[in-house]
N, CA, C and O atoms as a Tinker XYZ file with bonds, in Angstrom:
   260  protein
     1  N     25.994000  -24.685000   -9.022000    73     2
     2  CA    26.146000  -23.492000   -8.222000    64     1     3
     3  C     27.103000  -23.809000   -7.073000    63     2     4     5
     4  O     26.951000  -24.814000   -6.378000    81     3
     5  N     28.071000  -22.950000   -6.892000    73     3     6
     6  CA    29.034000  -23.163000   -5.816000    64     5     7
     7  C     28.400000  -22.812000   -4.468000    63     6     8     9
     8  O     27.351000  -22.173000   -4.388000    81     7
     9  N     29.077000  -23.252000   -3.434000    73     7    10
    10  CA    28.617000  -22.960000   -2.071000    64     9    11
    11  C     28.542000  -21.444000   -1.854000    63    10    12    13
    12  O     27.577000  -20.945000   -1.275000    81    11
    13  N     29.552000  -20.723000   -2.316000    73    11    14
    14  CA    29.585000  -19.271000   -2.152000    64    13    15
    15  C     28.453000  -18.599000   -2.932000    63    14    16    17
    16  O     27.837000  -17.650000   -2.446000    81    15
    17  N     28.182000  -19.092000   -4.142000    73    15    18
    18  CA    27.094000  -18.528000   -4.945000    64    17    19
    19  C     25.744000  -18.764000   -4.267000    63    18    20    21
    20  O     24.870000  -17.897000   -4.268000    81    19
    21  N     25.598000  -19.936000   -3.701000    73    19    22
    22  CA    24.339000  -20.256000   -3.008000    64    21    23
    23  C     24.159000  -19.357000   -1.782000    63    22    24    25
    24  O     23.061000  -18.860000   -1.533000    81    23
    25  N     25.221000  -19.152000   -1.028000    73    23    26
    26  CA    25.149000  -18.261000    0.136000    64    25    27
    27  C     24.791000  -16.850000   -0.311000    63    26    28    29
    28  O     23.949000  -16.200000    0.309000    81    27
    29  N     25.417000  -16.374000   -1.374000    73    27    30
    30  CA    25.131000  -15.032000   -1.889000    64    29    31
    31  C     23.666000  -14.922000   -2.327000    63    30    32    33
    32  O     23.008000  -13.915000   -2.065000    81    31
    33  N     23.166000  -15.954000   -2.989000    73    31    34
    34  CA    21.766000  -15.964000   -3.422000    64    33    35
    35  C     20.828000  -15.928000   -2.220000    63    34    36    37
    36  O     19.837000  -15.198000   -2.225000    81    35
    37  N     21.138000  -16.707000   -1.199000    73    35    38
    38  CA    20.307000  -16.722000    0.003000    64    37    39
    39  C     20.347000  -15.380000    0.737000    63    38    40    41
    40  O     19.328000  -14.916000    1.248000    81    39
    41  N     21.506000  -14.774000    0.784000    73    39    42
    42  CA    21.635000  -13.465000    1.439000    64    41    43
    43  C     20.801000  -12.421000    0.690000    63    42    44    45
    44  O     20.123000  -11.601000    1.308000    81    43
    45  N     20.855000  -12.458000   -0.625000    73    43    46
    46  CA    20.077000  -11.529000   -1.439000    64    45    47
    47  C     18.576000  -11.765000   -1.226000    63    46    48    49
    48  O     17.810000  -10.812000   -1.081000    81    47
    49  N     18.164000  -13.027000   -1.208000    73    47    50
    50  CA    16.759000  -13.367000   -0.975000    64    49    51
    51  C     16.304000  -12.903000    0.405000    63    50    52    53
    52  O     15.206000  -12.367000    0.552000    81    51
    53  N     17.136000  -13.107000    1.400000    73    51    54
    54  CA    16.789000  -12.682000    2.758000    64    53    55
    55  C     16.633000  -11.167000    2.832000    63    54    56    57
    56  O     15.727000  -10.665000    3.497000    81    55
    57  N     17.505000  -10.448000    2.158000    73    55    58
    58  CA    17.411000   -8.987000    2.136000    64    57    59
    59  C     16.121000   -8.538000    1.453000    63    58    60    61
    60  O     15.421000   -7.660000    1.956000    81    59
    61  N     15.813000   -9.140000    0.312000    73    59    62
    62  CA    14.569000   -8.804000   -0.387000    64    61    63
    63  C     13.355000   -9.099000    0.479000    63    62    64    65
    64  O     12.418000   -8.304000    0.535000    81    63
    65  N     13.373000  -10.235000    1.149000    73    63    66
    66  CA    12.253000  -10.622000    2.005000    64    65    67
    67  C     12.102000   -9.644000    3.168000    63    66    68    69
    68  O     10.982000   -9.291000    3.538000    81    67
    69  N     13.199000   -9.213000    3.736000    73    67    70
    70  CA    13.156000   -8.245000    4.832000    64    69    71
    71  C     12.489000   -6.955000    4.377000    63    70    72    73
    72  O     11.647000   -6.406000    5.087000    81    71
    73  N     12.862000   -6.472000    3.200000    73    71    74
    74  CA    12.246000   -5.253000    2.665000    64    73    75
    75  C     10.747000   -5.451000    2.446000    63    74    76    77
    76  O      9.945000   -4.572000    2.762000    81    75
    77  N     10.377000   -6.605000    1.906000    73    75    78
    78  CA     8.965000   -6.891000    1.659000    64    77    79
    79  C      8.190000   -6.976000    2.970000    63    78    80    81
    80  O      7.065000   -6.484000    3.059000    81    79
    81  N      8.781000   -7.595000    3.982000    73    79    82
    82  CA     8.097000   -7.720000    5.270000    64    81    83
    83  C      7.918000   -6.366000    5.952000    63    82    84    85
    84  O      6.912000   -6.139000    6.623000    81    83
    85  N      8.882000   -5.471000    5.785000    73    83    86
    86  CA     8.720000   -4.114000    6.328000    64    85    87
    87  C      7.558000   -3.403000    5.634000    63    86    88    89
    88  O      6.774000   -2.712000    6.284000    81    87
    89  N      7.449000   -3.571000    4.322000    73    87    90
    90  CA     6.343000   -2.961000    3.577000    64    89    91
    91  C      5.009000   -3.558000    4.020000    63    90    92    93
    92  O      4.023000   -2.837000    4.168000    81    91
    93  N      4.977000   -4.865000    4.229000    73    91    94
    94  CA     3.756000   -5.523000    4.697000    64    93    95
    95  C      3.378000   -5.004000    6.080000    63    94    96    97
    96  O      2.202000   -4.762000    6.351000    81    95
    97  N      4.357000   -4.833000    6.946000    73    95    98
    98  CA     4.106000   -4.307000    8.290000    64    97    99
    99  C      3.491000   -2.913000    8.224000    63    98   100   101
   100  O      2.552000   -2.610000    8.960000    81    99
   101  N      4.021000   -2.061000    7.340000    73    99   102
   102  CA     3.467000   -0.709000    7.194000    64   101   103
   103  C      2.022000   -0.762000    6.689000    63   102   104   105
   104  O      1.163000   -0.026000    7.176000    81   103
   105  N      1.759000   -1.631000    5.715000    73   103   106
   106  CA     0.396000   -1.752000    5.179000    64   105   107
   107  C     -0.566000   -2.279000    6.247000    63   106   108   109
   108  O     -1.719000   -1.853000    6.308000    81   107
   109  N     -0.097000   -3.198000    7.079000    73   107   110
   110  CA    -0.943000   -3.711000    8.162000    64   109   111
   111  C     -1.286000   -2.597000    9.141000    63   110   112   113
   112  O     -2.426000   -2.498000    9.597000    81   111
   113  N     -0.315000   -1.766000    9.464000    73   111   114
   114  CA    -0.563000   -0.645000   10.374000    64   113   115
   115  C     -1.560000    0.328000    9.749000    63   114   116   117
   116  O     -2.460000    0.821000   10.429000    81   115
   117  N     -1.399000    0.604000    8.453000    73   115   118
   118  CA    -2.340000    1.484000    7.756000    64   117   119
   119  C     -3.747000    0.890000    7.752000    63   118   120   121
   120  O     -4.728000    1.603000    7.959000    81   119
   121  N     -3.840000   -0.416000    7.516000    73   119   122
   122  CA    -5.147000   -1.083000    7.496000    64   121   123
   123  C     -5.816000   -1.003000    8.867000    63   122   124   125
   124  O     -7.029000   -0.811000    8.956000    81   123
   125  N     -5.040000   -1.149000    9.923000    73   123   126
   126  CA    -5.596000   -1.058000   11.276000    64   125   127
   127  C     -6.155000    0.335000   11.542000    63   126   128   129
   128  O     -7.234000    0.474000   12.118000    81   127
   129  N     -5.423000    1.362000   11.125000    73   127   130
   130  CA    -5.904000    2.736000   11.291000    64   129   131
   131  C     -7.202000    2.933000   10.509000    63   130   132   133
   132  O     -8.159000    3.515000   11.021000    81   131
   133  N     -7.230000    2.450000    9.277000    73   131   134
   134  CA    -8.447000    2.563000    8.458000    64   133   135
   135  C     -9.621000    1.871000    9.137000    63   134   136   137
   136  O    -10.734000    2.397000    9.154000    81   135
   137  N     -9.374000    0.707000    9.686000    73   135   138
   138  CA   -10.427000   -0.044000   10.373000    64   137   139
   139  C    -10.932000    0.724000   11.590000    63   138   140   141
   140  O    -12.138000    0.831000   11.811000    81   139
   141  N    -10.002000    1.253000   12.371000    73   139   142
   142  CA   -10.376000    2.007000   13.573000    64   141   143
   143  C    -11.150000    3.276000   13.236000    63   142   144   145
   144  O    -12.007000    3.712000   14.004000    81   143
   145  N    -10.840000    3.868000   12.074000    73   143   146
   146  CA   -11.494000    5.115000   11.666000    64   145   147
   147  C    -12.738000    4.874000   10.818000    63   146   148   149
   148  O    -13.383000    5.826000   10.378000    81   147
   149  N    -13.076000    3.616000   10.588000    73   147   150
   150  CA   -14.283000    3.302000    9.836000    64   149   151
   151  C    -14.161000    3.472000    8.330000    63   150   152   153
   152  O    -15.172000    3.548000    7.631000    81   151
   153  N    -12.947000    3.531000    7.827000    73   151   154
   154  CA   -12.733000    3.656000    6.375000    64   153   155
   155  C    -12.644000    2.251000    5.781000    63   154   156   157
   156  O    -11.569000    1.766000    5.431000    81   155
   157  N    -13.799000    1.625000    5.682000    73   155   158
   158  CA   -13.868000    0.210000    5.306000    64   157   159
   159  C    -13.317000   -0.085000    3.913000    63   158   160   161
   160  O    -12.588000   -1.061000    3.735000    81   159
   161  N    -13.651000    0.738000    2.930000    73   159   162
   162  CA   -13.201000    0.468000    1.557000    64   161   163
   163  C    -11.678000    0.534000    1.454000    63   162   164   165
   164  O    -11.054000   -0.319000    0.821000    81   163
   165  N    -11.091000    1.542000    2.073000    73   163   166
   166  CA    -9.629000    1.665000    2.058000    64   165   167
   167  C     -8.991000    0.485000    2.782000    63   166   168   169
   168  O     -7.959000   -0.033000    2.355000    81   167
   169  N     -9.609000    0.069000    3.873000    73   167   170
   170  CA    -9.119000   -1.083000    4.630000    64   169   171
   171  C     -9.167000   -2.339000    3.763000    63   170   172   173
   172  O     -8.217000   -3.123000    3.752000    81   171
   173  N    -10.269000   -2.534000    3.035000    73   171   174
   174  CA   -10.388000   -3.693000    2.148000    64   173   175
   175  C     -9.304000   -3.691000    1.078000    63   174   176   177
   176  O     -8.742000   -4.739000    0.756000    81   175
   177  N     -9.010000   -2.518000    0.528000    73   175   178
   178  CA    -7.968000   -2.413000   -0.496000    64   177   179
   179  C     -6.597000   -2.783000    0.074000    63   178   180   181
   180  O     -5.828000   -3.506000   -0.559000    81   179
   181  N     -6.304000   -2.288000    1.257000    73   179   182
   182  CA    -5.022000   -2.601000    1.888000    64   181   183
   183  C     -4.909000   -4.088000    2.205000    63   182   184   185
   184  O     -3.847000   -4.684000    2.019000    81   183
   185  N     -5.979000   -4.681000    2.675000    73   183   186
   186  CA    -5.959000   -6.117000    2.979000    64   185   187
   187  C     -5.771000   -6.926000    1.702000    63   186   188   189
   188  O     -5.070000   -7.937000    1.710000    81   187
   189  N     -6.386000   -6.495000    0.608000    73   187   190
   190  CA    -6.197000   -7.178000   -0.674000    64   189   191
   191  C     -4.735000   -7.098000   -1.114000    63   190   192   193
   192  O     -4.188000   -8.070000   -1.636000    81   191
   193  N     -4.109000   -5.949000   -0.907000    73   191   194
   194  CA    -2.690000   -5.803000   -1.242000    64   193   195
   195  C     -1.839000   -6.727000   -0.375000    63   194   196   197
   196  O     -0.886000   -7.337000   -0.859000    81   195
   197  N     -2.182000   -6.826000    0.893000    73   195   198
   198  CA    -1.457000   -7.724000    1.794000    64   197   199
   199  C     -1.614000   -9.173000    1.362000    63   198   200   201
   200  O     -0.664000   -9.953000    1.417000    81   199
   201  N     -2.812000   -9.525000    0.936000    73   199   202
   202  CA    -3.075000  -10.894000    0.490000    64   201   203
   203  C     -2.183000  -11.254000   -0.695000    63   202   204   205
   204  O     -1.752000  -12.399000   -0.821000    81   203
   205  N     -1.908000  -10.289000   -1.558000    73   203   206
   206  CA    -1.014000  -10.513000   -2.698000    64   205   207
   207  C      0.454000  -10.504000   -2.280000    63   206   208   209
   208  O      1.263000  -11.253000   -2.828000    81   207
   209  N      0.796000   -9.663000   -1.318000    73   207   210
   210  CA     2.198000   -9.474000   -0.945000    64   209   211
   211  C      2.777000  -10.650000   -0.161000    63   210   212   213
   212  O      3.950000  -10.982000   -0.331000    81   211
   213  N      1.987000  -11.273000    0.679000    73   211   214
   214  CA     2.523000  -12.362000    1.507000    64   213   215
   215  C      3.038000  -13.539000    0.684000    63   214   216   217
   216  O      4.141000  -14.013000    0.957000    81   215
   217  N      2.302000  -14.036000   -0.305000    73   215   218
   218  CA     2.847000  -15.131000   -1.117000    64   217   219
   219  C      4.123000  -14.724000   -1.867000    63   218   220   221
   220  O      5.009000  -15.549000   -2.093000    81   219
   221  N      4.204000  -13.451000   -2.247000    73   219   222
   222  CA     5.416000  -12.976000   -2.915000    64   221   223
   223  C      6.603000  -13.032000   -1.962000    63   222   224   225
   224  O      7.698000  -13.437000   -2.353000    81   223
   225  N      6.390000  -12.629000   -0.722000    73   223   226
   226  CA     7.469000  -12.686000    0.267000    64   225   227
   227  C      7.888000  -14.125000    0.528000    63   226   228   229
   228  O      9.074000  -14.409000    0.690000    81   227
   229  N      6.925000  -15.026000    0.568000    73   227   230
   230  CA     7.236000  -16.444000    0.767000    64   229   231
   231  C      8.036000  -16.976000   -0.411000    63   230   232   233
   232  O      8.998000  -17.722000   -0.225000    81   231
   233  N      7.644000  -16.597000   -1.620000    73   231   234
   234  CA     8.324000  -17.084000   -2.827000    64   233   235
   235  C      9.784000  -16.648000   -2.878000    63   234   236   237
   236  O     10.628000  -17.362000   -3.421000    81   235
   237  N     10.080000  -15.491000   -2.320000    73   235   238
   238  CA    11.464000  -15.000000   -2.318000    64   237   239
   239  C     12.383000  -15.980000   -1.599000    63   238   240   241
   240  O     13.540000  -16.149000   -1.986000    81   239
   241  N     11.873000  -16.618000   -0.561000    73   239   242
   242  CA    12.690000  -17.538000    0.228000    64   241   243
   243  C     12.481000  -19.002000   -0.128000    63   242   244   245
   244  O     13.045000  -19.882000    0.522000    81   243
   245  N     11.682000  -19.274000   -1.148000    73   243   246
   246  CA    11.410000  -20.652000   -1.552000    64   245   247
   247  C     12.670000  -21.260000   -2.163000    63   246   248   249
   248  O     13.062000  -20.902000   -3.274000    81   247
   249  N     13.284000  -22.153000   -1.454000    73   247   250
   250  CA    14.549000  -22.744000   -1.892000    64   249   251
   251  C     14.352000  -23.852000   -2.912000    63   250   252   253
   252  O     15.327000  -24.340000   -3.483000    81   251
   253  N     13.126000  -24.255000   -3.152000    73   251   254
   254  CA    12.854000  -25.343000   -4.087000    64   253   255
   255  C     12.886000  -24.885000   -5.533000    63   254   256   257
   256  O     12.966000  -25.714000   -6.439000    81   255
   257  N     12.826000  -23.573000   -5.768000    73   255   258
   258  CA    12.792000  -23.107000   -7.159000    64   257   259
   259  C     14.159000  -22.917000   -7.734000    63   258   260
   260  O     14.292000  -22.529000   -8.894000    81   259
């Protein structure tokens, strides 16, 4: 892989990660509202989604793969 190809790959990964982190931020805000309003089941579902999403966001930037 050339230097330019590697930079392009990293830029693409960073963009994907940014989009994923924005989605995670929105889900966290939704979970907080659910918690404040006592909607425990919905809050649990959102937290479960967050638990799955964070490792995916990390994997996007994993340079070892």
